[in-house]
Amino acid sequence: MSLKAFTQVQVYEKLPNPKEKDKFSIHSLECYDRNIYIGTKDSLVQHLILPSSSDTKDSSQSPREGRMKLLGSSSPVTQLRVIPVLNHLLVLWDRSVSALNMFSLEPLPFLKRIQHVSFFEVCESALSTSSQSVCVELVTASSRSRVVRIHVVGVERWDCVKEVSLPQEPVALAVYDNTLCVATSDRYFLHDHKSGSTVDLFPHNLSRQNIIVSTAGKGEFLLNGPGSLGMFVMKNGICQRPPVQWSEELLAAVVCYPYILALQPQALYVYSMVDQHLKQTVPLLRARGLLSTTEGVYVFMEREILGLSHVPFEEQIQTLVRYERVEEALGLLGGVQAHLPQVSYKELHKIITCMDGFIKFYQGSFSEAKELFIKGELDPRELISLYPEMEPLCETFHSQLVKVNNAKELLALRQEDRTTFQQYLDFLGDFLMVVRGTKQGVECSEDIDTAQLRMYTEQGDRVDLDALVSSPNSCSIDKCVPLLELHKRFFTLGLLYQSHGHHIKAIQTWVKITDGQYEDSSCSNVYEHIVRTLSRLKQRDVVWTFADWALQRNQEVGIQIFTKRDPEDQDTFAQEDVLTFLKNYSLALMLFLEFLVHDLKSKEEKHHTLLATAYVTHILRALQNGKGTDSDGGMTRDKLQQLLWQSSLYDTMTVHEAIQPTVLHTEQAILLGRAGDHYQALQTLVHKERDLQVAGAYCRRAAGWQERELEHTLFLTLLRIYLGSNELASAAVDLLNANTAAFDLDTVLQVLPDSWSVQLVSQFLLGSLRGTFHQRRMAGVERGLAQVELLRHKYTWAQASKRMLKLDKGLVCNTCQKDLTEPEFVCSLRGELVHTNCGSYTDTATKGPDDIMSVILLLTQV
C-alpha cells in the first residue's frame, strides 16, 4: 500500500478561445500567499488571486484573474521571483531581469534592467534591515560567462556589489546565505563568495540527465547526482541524508518537507526524506515544472496549474499505523517533529505507541501490549469499549484512535474460542489494575472500576470483587446494582453501597441476607459483619436504626456496637444514652457495664453499683433456670465476687439490698466484711453457705496485705465459731492443721477446750513450734549477715585510716574554700580535704553513700 501524502486539486485552467489564435503557454510560475504569477511563452505575466479560503481542495472556487503585463518581445518568461518585503516581482525574460510592482505589474522605472542573465536567485536568508532601508541579495549568472554577480536590491535601487569568478560557466544555481551551489557542464561544487573557498562535490552527465540544483532546507541543497541519485548536500559539503534513487528521465525536483517531489514525463513521484522510499505516485501528463511553497507544491502544465496539498500528518500517521507500518509512522513523526508544536508531537507519538500496542494486543503479545499502552498513556476506555457487554459503560465515549486493520472481533471470539477470549479478559483486568489510580486512569475512574466489577462478577472472582468494593472506588451505582442483583451477589452489593456512603442501604441489604430474604452463600458471617460495621460508624442515626435489630438477634455479639469502638470514637454515644437504651437487654447491659468498669476504668459509683446488681440479676435468673452451677452462671458469680472484693466505688447498701433476700451467702459475707463486720460474715459463710473452704479463703482474702495481726484475728474468730458447734469440731482441727502459720500458739491454747487431748492437736502444735523455731533461726541468719556487712565497712575504714596525709601550707577546704589551719580534718575516698565541720554527717547529706561513709570513718579516727 502506497501512502497518500498529498491531495491533488486543480487551481487554474486557461480555456482556449475558439475565436482567436490562442498561443497561451505557461513557462514559469511564482507564488506568494494568495498571489500566483504566471510567466508565459509569449512574454506575458499574468497575476492570479486565489480565493480567501485556505482550503485549496474546494474546486468550486476558482482564482480571480488580476492584471496582465505584456513585456514586449516574444521571448518566454523563464523565471519569476517575488520579494514581498519590497513588493517587487523580478522577471527574467529576453536574458534580462526586470522589476515589476507585484500588485500592479507596472515596471519600476528607477530599477533598470539587468542584462545578460541566464538565471538568477534571490537570497532570502541574506535579508538585511536597518532604520533607513530594507534590502536583499540578488545573485545573477550567465551560462556564457564564468562570473556570478551579487546585487543588493532595495526599494528604489539595485546595485552590483560583487563579482565572483567561477572555474567554469554555470548551468544551474542555488543560493543559501553566502554559499553558492553551482552546476557546470560536468560537475557540482560549492562556493562561499565571502571567504572565496570552493568545495568540489561530484560529477554528472549533462547529456544523459537533467541538472537539478535547488534548496532543501536551511543550509541544504538537493542535487541530481550520478547514477540518478538525489543527493542532499549541506553548505559545508557534507551529506547528512542517504540519497534517493529516482529515474534518469527526471524533469524537475523540489522539496516539500518531509517529502521530495520528482517530476517525470508520465507521473509525479513522492519520496520520503526520512527513509528515502517512494510513498506516492501521481499520474501526470505533459507537466512542465514544479513550485514548492509552505502550503504544498504547484505543478504547472501548458494551460493548467494543479495544487498538491499535504495530507495532515496526523492522518498520514494513522494510515500507516492502521496498516501496521509503525516504524514508518515513527520515522515520519520524527522527521516532522521540528515542524509540529510540541504538544501535537507528543500526542501523535502517544497515538502511534498506542496503535502499536493494539497491533501487539490483537497478535496476543499481551506483555508488550501492556507496556506500549502504559507508555502511550492509552485512555483505558479505548480498550474497555472493545469488549462485548462493556460498551454501555462507555456510552458517552468516542474513540480517538484509528481501528487497526487486522482487529479481531472479540464478540465472535467469545463465541468461537472461549479459552482465547479468557486470555483477553485476563489482560483487560491486569491492565485496568495497573492504571487504576494513576494519572492515566484518574479521568475515567468510573469506567475502570465499573468494568472491573463487571469482570469479577461474571467470572465469579469473589476475593477481587470484594476487595474492589471494600476500598474507595468510583463504580457506577446505577450500572453495578442491577448486575450484582442479577448474579445474587447481595453481600458485595452492600459493600458497594457502603463504599459510596449509602450506609442504611448497605446494612438493609445485609439484614435481608441474615433474615433469609436474600440468598448469598459468599459470606457466612454477615451478622458479625453488620455489628462490626455499626461499631465503626460515626453516624448516630444509622447506628440507632439497626441497634435494636442487632441486640434482639444476639445480645452478646450486638453489644460490640458500643464496646468495640475505637478509643477516639467513644464520645460518639453518651454513656447514659446507651445505658437507657439497654434497659430491655439485661445481658447486653451487663456486658456494657463491664466495658465501662474494666476497660474504660470508670470511677463513677453508679456504674459499679449497676454492674454489681446486673450480676446479681443474671445469677438469680440462671438459678431459676437451673443453670446456677453451669459455666455461665458460675463465671458470672466469680465476676460478682471479684467486683465486690476489688471495687470500693459501689454503693454497699444498694448492693446488699439486692443480695439480702437471695441465696448468695458468699456475696453477703463479702459485703459484711467490707463493712467491717467480719464476725457476722464468717457466721454467714459457716452456717448459711456451709462452705468451710470459702470461710478459710475469706480470712486470707480479707486480711490481704494488711498487718499479720488481722489475719490472726480472723482465723481465731473462725476457730471460735467452729468450736462453738460440736458438729464443727473436726473442722476446727482441720483449720488448725491447714493454717498453722495463721494462728498464734499462745492464743490458740487459751481457747481450746480442756477436753481436747494433746494428740488431737499434735499436728498443729508441731507445725506451730516448727514455725517458731524457723522464725528464730531466720532472725539469727539475718543478724549474722548484718554483722558481716558491718565487718566489711570496718575493714574499709581501717584501710582508709592507715595512709599518711601531709597538710601543707596553703591547702584550702574543698567545701568552704578556707585555709586548713587545724590538725583535725576529714579526707574523703576521692582525696578531698575538708574541715571537720564542713565534712560532718549532717553537712554531707547531699553526697553519695561512699563519700558519707568515708567522712564518718575519718571523723571517727580524728
PDB file of N, CA and C in Angstrom, residues 506-578:
ATOM      1  N   ALA A 506     -26.760  -0.200  52.634  1.00  0.00           N
ATOM      2  CA  ALA A 506     -25.819  -1.315  52.785  1.00  0.00           C
ATOM      3  C   ALA A 506     -26.262  -2.262  53.886  1.00  0.00           C
ATOM      4  N   ILE A 507     -26.599  -1.697  55.055  1.00  0.00           N
ATOM      5  CA  ILE A 507     -26.955  -2.545  56.191  1.00  0.00           C
ATOM      6  C   ILE A 507     -28.315  -3.203  55.966  1.00  0.00           C
ATOM      7  N   GLN A 508     -29.220  -2.494  55.319  1.00  0.00           N
ATOM      8  CA  GLN A 508     -30.511  -3.109  55.000  1.00  0.00           C
ATOM      9  C   GLN A 508     -30.331  -4.326  54.103  1.00  0.00           C
ATOM     10  N   THR A 509     -29.408  -4.233  53.171  1.00  0.00           N
ATOM     11  CA  THR A 509     -29.142  -5.366  52.291  1.00  0.00           C
ATOM     12  C   THR A 509     -28.605  -6.546  53.088  1.00  0.00           C
ATOM     13  N   TRP A 510     -27.670  -6.274  53.991  1.00  0.00           N
ATOM     14  CA  TRP A 510     -27.088  -7.363  54.794  1.00  0.00           C
ATOM     15  C   TRP A 510     -28.121  -7.945  55.765  1.00  0.00           C
ATOM     16  N   VAL A 511     -29.001  -7.085  56.301  1.00  0.00           N
ATOM     17  CA  VAL A 511     -30.038  -7.573  57.208  1.00  0.00           C
ATOM     18  C   VAL A 511     -30.948  -8.562  56.476  1.00  0.00           C
ATOM     19  N   LYS A 512     -31.271  -8.262  55.222  1.00  0.00           N
ATOM     20  CA  LYS A 512     -32.121  -9.178  54.448  1.00  0.00           C
ATOM     21  C   LYS A 512     -31.420 -10.512  54.214  1.00  0.00           C
ATOM     22  N   ILE A 513     -30.092 -10.489  54.068  1.00  0.00           N
ATOM     23  CA  ILE A 513     -29.358 -11.757  53.938  1.00  0.00           C
ATOM     24  C   ILE A 513     -29.452 -12.539  55.233  1.00  0.00           C
ATOM     25  N   THR A 514     -29.236 -11.858  56.357  1.00  0.00           N
ATOM     26  CA  THR A 514     -29.269 -12.524  57.661  1.00  0.00           C
ATOM     27  C   THR A 514     -30.664 -13.068  57.976  1.00  0.00           C
ATOM     28  N   ASP A 515     -31.699 -12.313  57.601  1.00  0.00           N
ATOM     29  CA  ASP A 515     -33.069 -12.740  57.890  1.00  0.00           C
ATOM     30  C   ASP A 515     -33.597 -13.737  56.870  1.00  0.00           C
ATOM     31  N   GLY A 516     -32.787 -14.077  55.864  1.00  0.00           N
ATOM     32  CA  GLY A 516     -33.184 -15.082  54.896  1.00  0.00           C
ATOM     33  C   GLY A 516     -33.957 -14.573  53.705  1.00  0.00           C
ATOM     34  N   GLN A 517     -34.131 -13.259  53.574  1.00  0.00           N
ATOM     35  CA  GLN A 517     -34.861 -12.733  52.418  1.00  0.00           C
ATOM     36  C   GLN A 517     -34.018 -12.816  51.147  1.00  0.00           C
ATOM     37  N   TYR A 518     -32.690 -12.684  51.282  1.00  0.00           N
ATOM     38  CA  TYR A 518     -31.770 -12.825  50.156  1.00  0.00           C
ATOM     39  C   TYR A 518     -30.928 -14.070  50.379  1.00  0.00           C
ATOM     40  N   GLU A 519     -30.617 -14.737  49.308  1.00  0.00           N
ATOM     41  CA  GLU A 519     -29.719 -15.894  49.382  1.00  0.00           C
ATOM     42  C   GLU A 519     -28.364 -15.515  48.802  1.00  0.00           C
ATOM     43  N   ASP A 520     -27.330 -15.620  49.623  1.00  0.00           N
ATOM     44  CA  ASP A 520     -25.971 -15.305  49.184  1.00  0.00           C
ATOM     45  C   ASP A 520     -25.019 -16.121  50.050  1.00  0.00           C
ATOM     46  N   SER A 521     -24.413 -17.122  49.443  1.00  0.00           N
ATOM     47  CA  SER A 521     -23.520 -18.015  50.189  1.00  0.00           C
ATOM     48  C   SER A 521     -22.076 -17.533  50.177  1.00  0.00           C
ATOM     49  N   SER A 522     -21.840 -16.352  49.627  1.00  0.00           N
ATOM     50  CA  SER A 522     -20.449 -15.890  49.517  1.00  0.00           C
ATOM     51  C   SER A 522     -19.874 -15.451  50.849  1.00  0.00           C
ATOM     52  N   CYS A 523     -20.732 -15.185  51.838  1.00  0.00           N
ATOM     53  CA  CYS A 523     -20.247 -14.762  53.152  1.00  0.00           C
ATOM     54  C   CYS A 523     -21.104 -15.437  54.225  1.00  0.00           C
ATOM     55  N   SER A 524     -20.470 -16.101  55.173  1.00  0.00           N
ATOM     56  CA  SER A 524     -21.198 -16.873  56.179  1.00  0.00           C
ATOM     57  C   SER A 524     -21.404 -16.118  57.489  1.00  0.00           C
ATOM     58  N   ASN A 525     -20.702 -15.043  57.709  1.00  0.00           N
ATOM     59  CA  ASN A 525     -20.800 -14.313  58.981  1.00  0.00           C
ATOM     60  C   ASN A 525     -21.294 -12.897  58.739  1.00  0.00           C
ATOM     61  N   VAL A 526     -22.424 -12.794  58.050  1.00  0.00           N
ATOM     62  CA  VAL A 526     -22.951 -11.483  57.696  1.00  0.00           C
ATOM     63  C   VAL A 526     -23.366 -10.712  58.944  1.00  0.00           C
ATOM     64  N   TYR A 527     -23.968 -11.422  59.927  1.00  0.00           N
ATOM     65  CA  TYR A 527     -24.407 -10.725  61.145  1.00  0.00           C
ATOM     66  C   TYR A 527     -23.226 -10.080  61.862  1.00  0.00           C
ATOM     67  N   GLU A 528     -22.130 -10.827  62.023  1.00  0.00           N
ATOM     68  CA  GLU A 528     -20.951 -10.249  62.669  1.00  0.00           C
ATOM     69  C   GLU A 528     -20.423  -9.065  61.874  1.00  0.00           C
ATOM     70  N   HIS A 529     -20.512  -9.149  60.545  1.00  0.00           N
ATOM     71  CA  HIS A 529     -20.048  -8.029  59.715  1.00  0.00           C
ATOM     72  C   HIS A 529     -20.915  -6.793  59.948  1.00  0.00           C
ATOM     73  N   ILE A 530     -22.226  -6.994  60.099  1.00  0.00           N
ATOM     74  CA  ILE A 530     -23.107  -5.853  60.365  1.00  0.00           C
ATOM     75  C   ILE A 530     -22.716  -5.187  61.683  1.00  0.00           C
ATOM     76  N   VAL A 531     -22.513  -6.006  62.728  1.00  0.00           N
ATOM     77  CA  VAL A 531     -22.143  -5.452  64.027  1.00  0.00           C
ATOM     78  C   VAL A 531     -20.807  -4.719  63.938  1.00  0.00           C
ATOM     79  N   ARG A 532     -19.861  -5.329  63.233  1.00  0.00           N
ATOM     80  CA  ARG A 532     -18.546  -4.692  63.081  1.00  0.00           C
ATOM     81  C   ARG A 532     -18.665  -3.360  62.335  1.00  0.00           C
ATOM     82  N   THR A 533     -19.526  -3.324  61.325  1.00  0.00           N
ATOM     83  CA  THR A 533     -19.722  -2.091  60.569  1.00  0.00           C
ATOM     84  C   THR A 533     -20.357  -1.011  61.438  1.00  0.00           C
ATOM     85  N   LEU A 534     -21.384  -1.390  62.217  1.00  0.00           N
ATOM     86  CA  LEU A 534     -22.038  -0.419  63.100  1.00  0.00           C
ATOM     87  C   LEU A 534     -21.078   0.112  64.159  1.00  0.00           C
ATOM     88  N   SER A 535     -20.155  -0.735  64.609  1.00  0.00           N
ATOM     89  CA  SER A 535     -19.211  -0.289  65.631  1.00  0.00           C
ATOM     90  C   SER A 535     -18.200   0.722  65.087  1.00  0.00           C
ATOM     91  N   ARG A 536     -18.086   0.807  63.755  1.00  0.00           N
ATOM     92  CA  ARG A 536     -17.135   1.744  63.150  1.00  0.00           C
ATOM     93  C   ARG A 536     -17.793   3.021  62.641  1.00  0.00           C
ATOM     94  N   LEU A 537     -19.122   3.013  62.569  1.00  0.00           N
ATOM     95  CA  LEU A 537     -19.826   4.177  62.031  1.00  0.00           C
ATOM     96  C   LEU A 537     -19.889   5.295  63.061  1.00  0.00           C
ATOM     97  N   LYS A 538     -19.791   6.524  62.564  1.00  0.00           N
ATOM     98  CA  LYS A 538     -19.934   7.695  63.420  1.00  0.00           C
ATOM     99  C   LYS A 538     -21.303   8.341  63.256  1.00  0.00           C
ATOM    100  N   GLN A 539     -22.079   7.842  62.268  1.00  0.00           N
ATOM    101  CA  GLN A 539     -23.419   8.379  62.043  1.00  0.00           C
ATOM    102  C   GLN A 539     -24.365   7.780  63.081  1.00  0.00           C
ATOM    103  N   ARG A 540     -24.727   8.548  64.098  1.00  0.00           N
ATOM    104  CA  ARG A 540     -25.516   8.028  65.224  1.00  0.00           C
ATOM    105  C   ARG A 540     -26.885   7.541  64.783  1.00  0.00           C
ATOM    106  N   ASP A 541     -27.519   8.276  63.822  1.00  0.00           N
ATOM    107  CA  ASP A 541     -28.858   7.875  63.418  1.00  0.00           C
ATOM    108  C   ASP A 541     -28.862   6.502  62.752  1.00  0.00           C
ATOM    109  N   VAL A 542     -27.792   6.193  61.995  1.00  0.00           N
ATOM    110  CA  VAL A 542     -27.711   4.881  61.350  1.00  0.00           C
ATOM    111  C   VAL A 542     -27.553   3.791  62.407  1.00  0.00           C
ATOM    112  N   VAL A 543     -26.710   4.033  63.395  1.00  0.00           N
ATOM    113  CA  VAL A 543     -26.474   3.023  64.438  1.00  0.00           C
ATOM    114  C   VAL A 543     -27.737   2.767  65.233  1.00  0.00           C
ATOM    115  N   TRP A 544     -28.426   3.841  65.640  1.00  0.00           N
ATOM    116  CA  TRP A 544     -29.650   3.638  66.421  1.00  0.00           C
ATOM    117  C   TRP A 544     -30.716   2.911  65.601  1.00  0.00           C
ATOM    118  N   THR A 545     -30.683   3.100  64.273  1.00  0.00           N
ATOM    119  CA  THR A 545     -31.685   2.443  63.422  1.00  0.00           C
ATOM    120  C   THR A 545     -31.586   0.928  63.493  1.00  0.00           C
ATOM    121  N   PHE A 546     -30.356   0.409  63.568  1.00  0.00           N
ATOM    122  CA  PHE A 546     -30.161  -1.039  63.499  1.00  0.00           C
ATOM    123  C   PHE A 546     -29.706  -1.658  64.819  1.00  0.00           C
ATOM    124  N   ALA A 547     -29.534  -0.848  65.877  1.00  0.00           N
ATOM    125  CA  ALA A 547     -29.053  -1.391  67.142  1.00  0.00           C
ATOM    126  C   ALA A 547     -30.067  -2.357  67.752  1.00  0.00           C
ATOM    127  N   ASP A 548     -31.365  -2.014  67.711  1.00  0.00           N
ATOM    128  CA  ASP A 548     -32.400  -2.900  68.260  1.00  0.00           C
ATOM    129  C   ASP A 548     -32.367  -4.254  67.559  1.00  0.00           C
ATOM    130  N   TRP A 549     -32.301  -4.225  66.231  1.00  0.00           N
ATOM    131  CA  TRP A 549     -32.285  -5.490  65.480  1.00  0.00           C
ATOM    132  C   TRP A 549     -31.070  -6.323  65.856  1.00  0.00           C
ATOM    133  N   ALA A 550     -29.929  -5.707  65.988  1.00  0.00           N
ATOM    134  CA  ALA A 550     -28.705  -6.440  66.303  1.00  0.00           C
ATOM    135  C   ALA A 550     -28.775  -7.067  67.692  1.00  0.00           C
ATOM    136  N   LEU A 551     -29.324  -6.337  68.686  1.00  0.00           N
ATOM    137  CA  LEU A 551     -29.387  -6.859  70.055  1.00  0.00           C
ATOM    138  C   LEU A 551     -30.473  -7.926  70.190  1.00  0.00           C
ATOM    139  N   GLN A 552     -31.549  -7.772  69.453  1.00  0.00           N
ATOM    140  CA  GLN A 552     -32.589  -8.800  69.512  1.00  0.00           C
ATOM    141  C   GLN A 552     -32.083 -10.121  68.970  1.00  0.00           C
ATOM    142  N   ARG A 553     -31.175 -10.040  68.028  1.00  0.00           N
ATOM    143  CA  ARG A 553     -30.655 -11.267  67.432  1.00  0.00           C
ATOM    144  C   ARG A 553     -29.617 -11.934  68.341  1.00  0.00           C
ATOM    145  N   ASN A 554     -28.738 -11.174  68.942  1.00  0.00           N
ATOM    146  CA  ASN A 554     -27.705 -11.732  69.813  1.00  0.00           C
ATOM    147  C   ASN A 554     -27.143 -10.601  70.648  1.00  0.00           C
ATOM    148  N   GLN A 555     -27.519 -10.618  71.971  1.00  0.00           N
ATOM    149  CA  GLN A 555     -27.069  -9.526  72.825  1.00  0.00           C
ATOM    150  C   GLN A 555     -25.560  -9.547  73.039  1.00  0.00           C
ATOM    151  N   GLU A 556     -25.005 -10.731  73.168  1.00  0.00           N
ATOM    152  CA  GLU A 556     -23.577 -10.832  73.460  1.00  0.00           C
ATOM    153  C   GLU A 556     -22.731 -10.287  72.307  1.00  0.00           C
ATOM    154  N   VAL A 557     -23.151 -10.527  71.067  1.00  0.00           N
ATOM    155  CA  VAL A 557     -22.421 -10.001  69.905  1.00  0.00           C
ATOM    156  C   VAL A 557     -22.870  -8.578  69.603  1.00  0.00           C
ATOM    157  N   GLY A 558     -24.152  -8.303  69.700  1.00  0.00           N
ATOM    158  CA  GLY A 558     -24.673  -6.990  69.333  1.00  0.00           C
ATOM    159  C   GLY A 558     -24.128  -5.858  70.177  1.00  0.00           C
ATOM    160  N   ILE A 559     -23.816  -6.128  71.441  1.00  0.00           N
ATOM    161  CA  ILE A 559     -23.303  -5.056  72.307  1.00  0.00           C
ATOM    162  C   ILE A 559     -21.957  -4.533  71.843  1.00  0.00           C
ATOM    163  N   GLN A 560     -21.279  -5.311  70.955  1.00  0.00           N
ATOM    164  CA  GLN A 560     -19.990  -4.853  70.434  1.00  0.00           C
ATOM    165  C   GLN A 560     -20.128  -3.584  69.593  1.00  0.00           C
ATOM    166  N   ILE A 561     -21.354  -3.252  69.197  1.00  0.00           N
ATOM    167  CA  ILE A 561     -21.592  -1.976  68.501  1.00  0.00           C
ATOM    168  C   ILE A 561     -21.060  -0.825  69.343  1.00  0.00           C
ATOM    169  N   PHE A 562     -21.192  -0.952  70.674  1.00  0.00           N
ATOM    170  CA  PHE A 562     -20.770   0.127  71.575  1.00  0.00           C
ATOM    171  C   PHE A 562     -19.441  -0.159  72.255  1.00  0.00           C
ATOM    172  N   THR A 563     -19.093  -1.436  72.413  1.00  0.00           N
ATOM    173  CA  THR A 563     -17.877  -1.752  73.177  1.00  0.00           C
ATOM    174  C   THR A 563     -16.631  -1.916  72.310  1.00  0.00           C
ATOM    175  N   LYS A 564     -16.794  -2.136  71.010  1.00  0.00           N
ATOM    176  CA  LYS A 564     -15.638  -2.356  70.138  1.00  0.00           C
ATOM    177  C   LYS A 564     -15.271  -1.118  69.316  1.00  0.00           C
ATOM    178  N   ARG A 565     -15.720   0.024  69.770  1.00  0.00           N
ATOM    179  CA  ARG A 565     -15.388   1.246  69.038  1.00  0.00           C
ATOM    180  C   ARG A 565     -13.944   1.671  69.324  1.00  0.00           C
ATOM    181  N   ASP A 566     -13.386   2.405  68.347  1.00  0.00           N
ATOM    182  CA  ASP A 566     -12.045   2.953  68.556  1.00  0.00           C
ATOM    183  C   ASP A 566     -12.081   3.929  69.718  1.00  0.00           C
ATOM    184  N   PRO A 567     -10.989   4.014  70.474  1.00  0.00           N
ATOM    185  CA  PRO A 567     -10.975   4.918  71.640  1.00  0.00           C
ATOM    186  C   PRO A 567     -11.370   6.353  71.298  1.00  0.00           C
ATOM    187  N   GLU A 568     -10.943   6.829  70.129  1.00  0.00           N
ATOM    188  CA  GLU A 568     -11.267   8.216  69.784  1.00  0.00           C
ATOM    189  C   GLU A 568     -12.728   8.389  69.402  1.00  0.00           C
ATOM    190  N   ASP A 569     -13.456   7.280  69.177  1.00  0.00           N
ATOM    191  CA  ASP A 569     -14.871   7.366  68.804  1.00  0.00           C
ATOM    192  C   ASP A 569     -15.811   7.071  69.964  1.00  0.00           C
ATOM    193  N   GLN A 570     -15.269   6.906  71.157  1.00  0.00           N
ATOM    194  CA  GLN A 570     -16.124   6.545  72.286  1.00  0.00           C
ATOM    195  C   GLN A 570     -17.094   7.659  72.664  1.00  0.00           C
ATOM    196  N   ASP A 571     -16.729   8.898  72.301  1.00  0.00           N
ATOM    197  CA  ASP A 571     -17.614  10.012  72.649  1.00  0.00           C
ATOM    198  C   ASP A 571     -18.769  10.160  71.674  1.00  0.00           C
ATOM    199  N   THR A 572     -18.840   9.304  70.653  1.00  0.00           N
ATOM    200  CA  THR A 572     -19.939   9.406  69.687  1.00  0.00           C
ATOM    201  C   THR A 572     -21.281   9.186  70.367  1.00  0.00           C
ATOM    202  N   PHE A 573     -21.332   8.264  71.323  1.00  0.00           N
ATOM    203  CA  PHE A 573     -22.566   7.964  72.047  1.00  0.00           C
ATOM    204  C   PHE A 573     -22.367   8.255  73.533  1.00  0.00           C
ATOM    205  N   ALA A 574     -23.280   9.028  74.109  1.00  0.00           N
ATOM    206  CA  ALA A 574     -23.226   9.302  75.548  1.00  0.00           C
ATOM    207  C   ALA A 574     -23.507   8.014  76.318  1.00  0.00           C
ATOM    208  N   GLN A 575     -22.730   7.782  77.354  1.00  0.00           N
ATOM    209  CA  GLN A 575     -22.874   6.538  78.125  1.00  0.00           C
ATOM    210  C   GLN A 575     -24.265   6.408  78.734  1.00  0.00           C
ATOM    211  N   GLU A 576     -24.820   7.494  79.175  1.00  0.00           N
ATOM    212  CA  GLU A 576     -26.148   7.430  79.781  1.00  0.00           C
ATOM    213  C   GLU A 576     -27.200   7.062  78.738  1.00  0.00           C
ATOM    214  N   ASP A 577     -27.016   7.559  77.496  1.00  0.00           N
ATOM    215  CA  ASP A 577     -27.977   7.199  76.441  1.00  0.00           C
ATOM    216  C   ASP A 577     -27.921   5.705  76.162  1.00  0.00           C
ATOM    217  N   VAL A 578     -26.728   5.161  76.154  1.00  0.00           N
ATOM    218  CA  VAL A 578     -26.587   3.729  75.891  1.00  0.00           C
ATOM    219  C   VAL A 578     -27.190   2.920  77.032  1.00  0.00           C
TER     220      VAL A 578
END
